Tab-separated table of C-alpha atoms and ligand atoms in Angstrom:
chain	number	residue	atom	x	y	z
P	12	UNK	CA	79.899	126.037	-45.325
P	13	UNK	CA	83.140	124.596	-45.190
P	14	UNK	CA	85.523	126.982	-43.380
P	15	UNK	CA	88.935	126.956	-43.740
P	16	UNK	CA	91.940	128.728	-41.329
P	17	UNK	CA	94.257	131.119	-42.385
P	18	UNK	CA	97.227	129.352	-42.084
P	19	UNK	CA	95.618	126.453	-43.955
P	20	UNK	CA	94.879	129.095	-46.596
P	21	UNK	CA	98.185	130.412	-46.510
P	22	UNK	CA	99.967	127.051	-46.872
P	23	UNK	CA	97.481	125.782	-49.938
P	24	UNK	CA	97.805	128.571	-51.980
P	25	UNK	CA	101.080	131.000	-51.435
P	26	UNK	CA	100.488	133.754	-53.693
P	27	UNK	CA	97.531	134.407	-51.267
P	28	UNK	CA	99.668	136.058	-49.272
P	29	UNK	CA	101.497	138.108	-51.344
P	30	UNK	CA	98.209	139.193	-53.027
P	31	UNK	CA	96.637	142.444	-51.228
P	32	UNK	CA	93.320	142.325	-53.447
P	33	UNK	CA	90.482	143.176	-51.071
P	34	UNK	CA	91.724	141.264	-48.389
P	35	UNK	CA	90.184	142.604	-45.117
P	36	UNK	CA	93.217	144.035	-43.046
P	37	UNK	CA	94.814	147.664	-44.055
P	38	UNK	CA	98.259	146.800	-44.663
P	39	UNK	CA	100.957	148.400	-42.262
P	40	UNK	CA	103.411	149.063	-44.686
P	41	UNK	CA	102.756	149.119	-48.695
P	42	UNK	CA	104.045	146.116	-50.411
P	43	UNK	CA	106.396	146.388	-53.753
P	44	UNK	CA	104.684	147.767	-56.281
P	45	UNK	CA	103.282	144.935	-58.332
P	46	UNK	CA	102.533	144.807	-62.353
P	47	UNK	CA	98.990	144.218	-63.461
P	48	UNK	CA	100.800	142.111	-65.590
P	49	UNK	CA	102.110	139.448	-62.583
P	50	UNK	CA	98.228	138.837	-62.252
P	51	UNK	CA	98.111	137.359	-65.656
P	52	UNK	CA	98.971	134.026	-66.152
P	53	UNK	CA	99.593	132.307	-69.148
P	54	UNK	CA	96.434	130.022	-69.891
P	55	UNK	CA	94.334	131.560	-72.656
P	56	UNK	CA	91.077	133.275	-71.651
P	57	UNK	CA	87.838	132.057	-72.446
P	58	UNK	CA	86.185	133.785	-75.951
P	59	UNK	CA	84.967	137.133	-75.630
P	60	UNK	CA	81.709	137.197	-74.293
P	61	UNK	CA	79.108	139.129	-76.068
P	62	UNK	CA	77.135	142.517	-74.471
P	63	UNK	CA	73.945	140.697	-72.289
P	64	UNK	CA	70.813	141.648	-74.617
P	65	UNK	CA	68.413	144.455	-73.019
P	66	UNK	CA	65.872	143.229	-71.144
P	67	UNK	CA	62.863	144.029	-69.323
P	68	UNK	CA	63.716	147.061	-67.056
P	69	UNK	CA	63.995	146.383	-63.186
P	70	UNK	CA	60.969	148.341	-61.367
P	71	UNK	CA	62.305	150.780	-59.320
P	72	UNK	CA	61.184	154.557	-58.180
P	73	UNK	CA	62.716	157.321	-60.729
P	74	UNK	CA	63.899	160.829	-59.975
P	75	UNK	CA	62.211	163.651	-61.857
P	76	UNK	CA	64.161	163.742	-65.151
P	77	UNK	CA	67.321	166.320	-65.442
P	78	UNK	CA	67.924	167.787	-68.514
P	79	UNK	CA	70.032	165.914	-70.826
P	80	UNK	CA	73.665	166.895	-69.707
P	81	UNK	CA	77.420	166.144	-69.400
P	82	UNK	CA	79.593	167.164	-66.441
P	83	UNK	CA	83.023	166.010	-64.595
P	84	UNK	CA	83.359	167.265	-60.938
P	85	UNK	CA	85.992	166.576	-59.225
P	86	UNK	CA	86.057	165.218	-55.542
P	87	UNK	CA	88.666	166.214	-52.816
P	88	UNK	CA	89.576	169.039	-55.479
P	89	UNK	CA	92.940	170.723	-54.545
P	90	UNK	CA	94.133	167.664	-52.859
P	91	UNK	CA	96.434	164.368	-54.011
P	92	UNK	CA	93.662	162.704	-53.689
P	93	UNK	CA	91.265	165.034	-56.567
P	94	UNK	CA	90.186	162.243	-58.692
P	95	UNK	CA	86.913	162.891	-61.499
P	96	UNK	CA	83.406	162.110	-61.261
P	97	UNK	CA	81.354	161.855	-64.513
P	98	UNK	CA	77.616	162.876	-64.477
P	99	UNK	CA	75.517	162.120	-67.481
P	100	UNK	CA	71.978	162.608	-67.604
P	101	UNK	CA	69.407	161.089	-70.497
P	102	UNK	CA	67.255	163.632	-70.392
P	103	UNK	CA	64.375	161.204	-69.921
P	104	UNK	CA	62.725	159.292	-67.055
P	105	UNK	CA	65.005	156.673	-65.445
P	106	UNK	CA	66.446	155.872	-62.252
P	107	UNK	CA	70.160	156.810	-61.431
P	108	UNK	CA	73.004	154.409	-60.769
P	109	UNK	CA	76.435	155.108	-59.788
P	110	UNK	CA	79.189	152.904	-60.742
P	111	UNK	CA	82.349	152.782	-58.461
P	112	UNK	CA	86.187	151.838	-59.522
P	113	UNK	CA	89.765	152.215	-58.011
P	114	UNK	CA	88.662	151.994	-54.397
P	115	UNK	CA	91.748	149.595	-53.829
P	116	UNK	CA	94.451	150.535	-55.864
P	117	UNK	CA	95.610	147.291	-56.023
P	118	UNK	CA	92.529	146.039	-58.088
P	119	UNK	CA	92.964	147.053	-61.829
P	120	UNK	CA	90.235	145.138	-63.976
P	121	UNK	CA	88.121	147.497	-61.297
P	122	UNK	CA	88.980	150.446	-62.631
P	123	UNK	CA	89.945	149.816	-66.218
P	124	UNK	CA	86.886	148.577	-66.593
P	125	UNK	CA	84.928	151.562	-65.023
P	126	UNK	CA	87.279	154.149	-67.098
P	127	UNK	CA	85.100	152.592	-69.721
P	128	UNK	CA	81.726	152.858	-68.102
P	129	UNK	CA	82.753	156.444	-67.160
P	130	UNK	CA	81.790	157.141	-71.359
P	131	UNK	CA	78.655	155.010	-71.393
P	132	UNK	CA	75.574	157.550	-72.245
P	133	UNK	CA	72.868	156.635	-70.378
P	134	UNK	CA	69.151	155.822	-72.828
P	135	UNK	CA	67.210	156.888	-69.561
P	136	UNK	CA	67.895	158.156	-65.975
P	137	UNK	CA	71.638	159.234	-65.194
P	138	UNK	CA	74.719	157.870	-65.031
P	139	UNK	CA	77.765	158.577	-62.535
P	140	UNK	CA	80.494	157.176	-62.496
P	141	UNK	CA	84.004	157.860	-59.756
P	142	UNK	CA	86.526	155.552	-62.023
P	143	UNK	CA	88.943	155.920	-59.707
P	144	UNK	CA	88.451	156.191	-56.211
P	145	UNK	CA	92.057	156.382	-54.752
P	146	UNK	CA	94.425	157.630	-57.019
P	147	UNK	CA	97.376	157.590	-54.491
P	148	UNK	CA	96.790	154.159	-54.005
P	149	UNK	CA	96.302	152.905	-58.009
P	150	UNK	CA	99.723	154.840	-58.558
P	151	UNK	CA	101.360	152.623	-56.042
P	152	UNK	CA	99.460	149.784	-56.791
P	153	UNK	CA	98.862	149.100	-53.155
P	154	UNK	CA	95.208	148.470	-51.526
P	155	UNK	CA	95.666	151.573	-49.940
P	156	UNK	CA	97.614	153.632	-46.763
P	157	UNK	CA	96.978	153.517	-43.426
P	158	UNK	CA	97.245	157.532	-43.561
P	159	UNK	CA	94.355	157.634	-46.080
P	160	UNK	CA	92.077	154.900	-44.682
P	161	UNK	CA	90.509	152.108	-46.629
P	162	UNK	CA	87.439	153.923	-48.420
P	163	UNK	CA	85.436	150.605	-47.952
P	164	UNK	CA	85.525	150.500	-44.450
P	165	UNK	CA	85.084	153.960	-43.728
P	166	UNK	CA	81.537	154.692	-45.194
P	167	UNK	CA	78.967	157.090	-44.864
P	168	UNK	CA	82.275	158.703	-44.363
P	169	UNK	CA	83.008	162.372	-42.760
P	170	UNK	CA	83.690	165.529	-44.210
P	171	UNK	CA	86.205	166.969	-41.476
P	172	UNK	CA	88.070	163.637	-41.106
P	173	UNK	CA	91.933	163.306	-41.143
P	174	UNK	CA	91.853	160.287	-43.431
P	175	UNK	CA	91.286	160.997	-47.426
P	176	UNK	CA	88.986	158.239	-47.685
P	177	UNK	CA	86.929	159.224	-45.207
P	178	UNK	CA	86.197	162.214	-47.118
P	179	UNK	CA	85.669	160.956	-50.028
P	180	UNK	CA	83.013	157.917	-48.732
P	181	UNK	CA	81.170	161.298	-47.817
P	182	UNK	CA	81.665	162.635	-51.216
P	183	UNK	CA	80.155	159.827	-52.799
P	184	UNK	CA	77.001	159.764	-50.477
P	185	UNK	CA	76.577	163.486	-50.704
P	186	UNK	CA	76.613	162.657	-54.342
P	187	UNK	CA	73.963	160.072	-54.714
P	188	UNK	CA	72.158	161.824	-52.737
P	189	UNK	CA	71.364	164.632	-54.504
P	190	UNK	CA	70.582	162.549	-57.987
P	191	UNK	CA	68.597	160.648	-55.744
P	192	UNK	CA	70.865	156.930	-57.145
P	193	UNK	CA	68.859	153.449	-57.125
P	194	UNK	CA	72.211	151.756	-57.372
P	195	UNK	CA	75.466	151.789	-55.804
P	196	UNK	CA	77.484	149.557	-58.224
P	197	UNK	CA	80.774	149.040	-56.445
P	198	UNK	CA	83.201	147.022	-58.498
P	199	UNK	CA	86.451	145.051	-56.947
P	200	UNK	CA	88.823	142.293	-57.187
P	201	UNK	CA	90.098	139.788	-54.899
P	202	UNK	CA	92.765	137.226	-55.360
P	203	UNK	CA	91.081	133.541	-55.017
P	204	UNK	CA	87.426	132.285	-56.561
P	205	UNK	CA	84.857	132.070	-54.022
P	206	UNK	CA	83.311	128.784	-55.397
P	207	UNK	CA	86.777	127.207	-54.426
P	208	UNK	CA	87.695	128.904	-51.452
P	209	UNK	CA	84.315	129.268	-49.572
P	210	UNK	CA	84.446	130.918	-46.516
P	211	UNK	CA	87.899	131.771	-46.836
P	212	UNK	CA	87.401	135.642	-46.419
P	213	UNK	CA	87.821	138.585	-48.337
P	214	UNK	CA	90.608	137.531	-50.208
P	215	UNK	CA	88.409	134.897	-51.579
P	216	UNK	CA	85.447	136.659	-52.855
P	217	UNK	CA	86.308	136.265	-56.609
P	218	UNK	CA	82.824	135.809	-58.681
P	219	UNK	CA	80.280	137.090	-56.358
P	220	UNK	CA	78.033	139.387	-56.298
P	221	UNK	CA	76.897	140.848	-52.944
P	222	UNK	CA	73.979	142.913	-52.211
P	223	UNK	CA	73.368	145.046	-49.148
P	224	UNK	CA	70.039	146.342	-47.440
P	225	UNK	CA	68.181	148.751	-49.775
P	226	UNK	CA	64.837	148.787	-52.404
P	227	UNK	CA	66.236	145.964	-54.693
P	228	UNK	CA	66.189	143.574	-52.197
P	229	UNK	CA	65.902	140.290	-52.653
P	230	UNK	CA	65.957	140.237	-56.219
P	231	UNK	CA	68.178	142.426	-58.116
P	232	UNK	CA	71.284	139.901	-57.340
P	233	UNK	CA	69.559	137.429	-58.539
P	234	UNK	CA	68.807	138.841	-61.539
P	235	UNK	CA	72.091	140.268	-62.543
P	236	UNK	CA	73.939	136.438	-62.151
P	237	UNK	CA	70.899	135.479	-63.991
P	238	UNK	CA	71.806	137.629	-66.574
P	239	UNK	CA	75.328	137.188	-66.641
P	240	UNK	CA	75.540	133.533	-66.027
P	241	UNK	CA	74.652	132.284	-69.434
P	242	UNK	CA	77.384	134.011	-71.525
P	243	UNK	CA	80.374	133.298	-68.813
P	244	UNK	CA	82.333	129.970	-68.338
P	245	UNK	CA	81.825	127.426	-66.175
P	246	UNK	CA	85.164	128.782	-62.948
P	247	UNK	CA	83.586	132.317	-64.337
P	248	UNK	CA	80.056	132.186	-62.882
P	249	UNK	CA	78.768	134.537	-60.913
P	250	UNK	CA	77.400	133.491	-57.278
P	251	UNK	CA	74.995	135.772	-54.925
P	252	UNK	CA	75.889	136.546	-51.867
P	253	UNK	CA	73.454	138.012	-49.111
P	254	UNK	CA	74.970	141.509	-47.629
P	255	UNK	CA	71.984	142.272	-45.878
P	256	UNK	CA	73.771	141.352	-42.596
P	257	UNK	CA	76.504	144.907	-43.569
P	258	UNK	CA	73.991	147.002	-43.531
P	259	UNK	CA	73.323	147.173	-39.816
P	260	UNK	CA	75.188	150.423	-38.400
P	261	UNK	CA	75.503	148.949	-34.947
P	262	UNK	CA	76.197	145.718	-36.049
P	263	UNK	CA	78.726	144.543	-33.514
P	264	UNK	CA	81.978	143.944	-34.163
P	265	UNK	CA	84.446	141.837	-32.123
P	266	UNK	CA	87.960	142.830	-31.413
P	267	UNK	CA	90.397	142.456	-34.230
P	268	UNK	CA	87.941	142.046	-36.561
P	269	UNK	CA	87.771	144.671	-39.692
P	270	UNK	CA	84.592	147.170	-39.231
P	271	UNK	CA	82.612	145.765	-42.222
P	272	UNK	CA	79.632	147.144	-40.879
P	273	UNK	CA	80.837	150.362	-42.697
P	274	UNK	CA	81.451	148.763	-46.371
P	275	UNK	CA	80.021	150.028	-49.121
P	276	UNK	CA	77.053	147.311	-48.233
P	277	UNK	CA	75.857	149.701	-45.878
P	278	UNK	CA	75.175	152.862	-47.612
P	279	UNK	CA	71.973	151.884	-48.323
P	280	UNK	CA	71.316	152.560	-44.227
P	281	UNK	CA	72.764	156.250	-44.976
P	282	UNK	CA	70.465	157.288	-48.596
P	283	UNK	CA	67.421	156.553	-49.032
P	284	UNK	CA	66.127	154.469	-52.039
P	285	UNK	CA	69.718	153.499	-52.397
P	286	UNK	CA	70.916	150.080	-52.757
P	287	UNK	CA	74.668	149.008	-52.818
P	288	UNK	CA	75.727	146.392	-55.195
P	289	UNK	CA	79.119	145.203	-54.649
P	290	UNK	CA	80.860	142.598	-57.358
P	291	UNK	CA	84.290	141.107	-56.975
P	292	UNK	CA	86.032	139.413	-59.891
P	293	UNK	CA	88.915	137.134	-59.380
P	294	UNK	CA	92.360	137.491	-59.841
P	295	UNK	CA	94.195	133.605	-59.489
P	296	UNK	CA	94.416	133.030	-62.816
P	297	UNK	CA	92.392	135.305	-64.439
P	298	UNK	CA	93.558	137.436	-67.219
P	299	UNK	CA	93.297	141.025	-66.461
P	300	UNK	CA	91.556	141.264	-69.967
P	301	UNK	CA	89.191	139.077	-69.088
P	302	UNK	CA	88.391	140.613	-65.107
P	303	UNK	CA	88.075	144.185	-67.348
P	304	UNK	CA	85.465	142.527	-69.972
P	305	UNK	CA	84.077	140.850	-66.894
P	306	UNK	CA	83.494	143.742	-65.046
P	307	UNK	CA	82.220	145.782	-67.857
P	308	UNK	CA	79.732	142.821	-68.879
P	309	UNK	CA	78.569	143.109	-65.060
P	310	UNK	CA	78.117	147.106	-65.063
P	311	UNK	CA	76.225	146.680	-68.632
P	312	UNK	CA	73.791	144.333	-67.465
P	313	UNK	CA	72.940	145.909	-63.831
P	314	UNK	CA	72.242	148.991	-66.308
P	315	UNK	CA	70.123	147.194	-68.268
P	316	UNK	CA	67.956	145.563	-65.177
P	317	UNK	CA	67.472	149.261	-64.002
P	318	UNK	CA	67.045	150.046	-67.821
P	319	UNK	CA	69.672	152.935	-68.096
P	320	UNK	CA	70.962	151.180	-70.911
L	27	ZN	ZN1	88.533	145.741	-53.230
């Protein structure tokens, strides 16, 4: 794989720098405040893409069915940081997914996109969905603060920590844990297309789909591109990546180097049955229409594999 420096980086494309989209440091100090609107550049988007067609559903264990329901908690209640989990339940036999959005605030076709999922009723299982993760951050339109912590590097999280994030990484687990989730679905953006900047890092993961250690191994990735792939464009298609490697909890990590061992991609180590799904759309000229429809067409169809929807 063709690996390219930093600097290198840096020098080829400048924006990279100024972009904060999932790149792997917490930043210092916040950047300006940046419009959702700078992300957008002015070439059209390709057509609308229609809703992936059902299809056979994925095999996976089920939870004993809940009642068919409708409920909003909310997480880190009383604090800055209280921010609404939906919990919708079919009533019938199904596994349970959880969808994730807003866990960098600096990452809107994430969340704008989940807002959406947030009102999806489920055909079978249940459905959660935490739209937006880090509200303090999404109103500065920063990745996040170094006085909250960066929610995807702090999981399974700790209910007694100082940092927000912390708490609410254990929030979510404590969550799927009790509906007994199949699938962590954690949406994201980063700044640069993967298939043109391979190996650049984490602010070059746009496209991908990564999968971590859990049940759905090796397939499920797989499946969802496969699923996807047809109705996007050619710069939009989807690659797999393997996160298998995240999932370790002792995986070592040298110095300097951002913990990734405690990503989302390894919370399938932390509940059992559970396995994390993690899809990054990208910004470099991508409309943030399209990274919303994108993101939604990517929730839709991992629903329909695990046949929610
Ligand atoms: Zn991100």
């Amino acid at each position: 794989m063709r690996q390219l420096s930093r600097r290198r980086l840096l020098a080829a494309f400048p924006a990279f720098a100024a972009a904060a989209a999932c790149r792997a440091e917490p930043q210092r100090t916040p950047p300006a405040p940046a419009s959702p609107a700078a992300a957008r550049p002015a070439a059209a988007s390709p057509p609308a893409a229609a809703d992936p067609q059902p299809v056979t559903p994925y095999p996976t264990p089920t939870p004993a069915p809940r009642p068919r329901s409708a409920e909003t908690r909310l997480l880190l209640t009383g604090t800055p940081h209280e921010t609404p989990l939906t919990i919708r339940h079919s009533g019938l036999p199904g596994p349970a997914a959880f969808v994730l959005g807003g866990v960098h605030g600096n990452e809107p076709g994430a969340w704008l996109a989940a807002d959406e999922v947030a009102a999806w009723e489920p055909a079978a299982g249940s459905l959660l969905v935490l739209p937006r993760a880090n509200v303090t951050a999404m109103a500065a339109f920063v990745r996040t603060f170094d006085d909250i912590g960066d929610l995807n590097r702090l999981y399974p999280g700790d209910p007694a920590s100082p940092l927000a994030m912390e708490r609410m990484a254990h929030a979510i687990l404590e969550a799927a844990r009790e509906f007994a989730v199949t699938l962590l679905l954690d949406l994201h953006e980063s700044w640069a297309f993967y298939a043109e900047l391979p190996g650049a890092g984490t602010g070059a993961l746009g496209q991908t789909i990564t999968v971590g250690p859990g049940p759905l191994q090796p397939s499920f990735g797989q499946q969802l591109a496969d699923l996807l792939n047809p109705r996007l464009s050619p710069r939009e298609q989807m690659i797999v990546r393997d996160g298998t490697r995240f999932g370790r909890p002792a995986t070592p990590v040298p110095q300097g180097q951002p913990n990734r061992g405690r990503s989302s991609l390894s919370a399938g180590g932390h509940v059992p049955g559970l396995t994390p799904v993690l899809v990054e759309m990208g910004q470099l000229d991508q409309p943030l229409e399209r990274r919303v429809e994108l993101h939604r067409l990517a929730a839709r169809a991992a629903l329909q594999l695990l046949g929610i929807l």
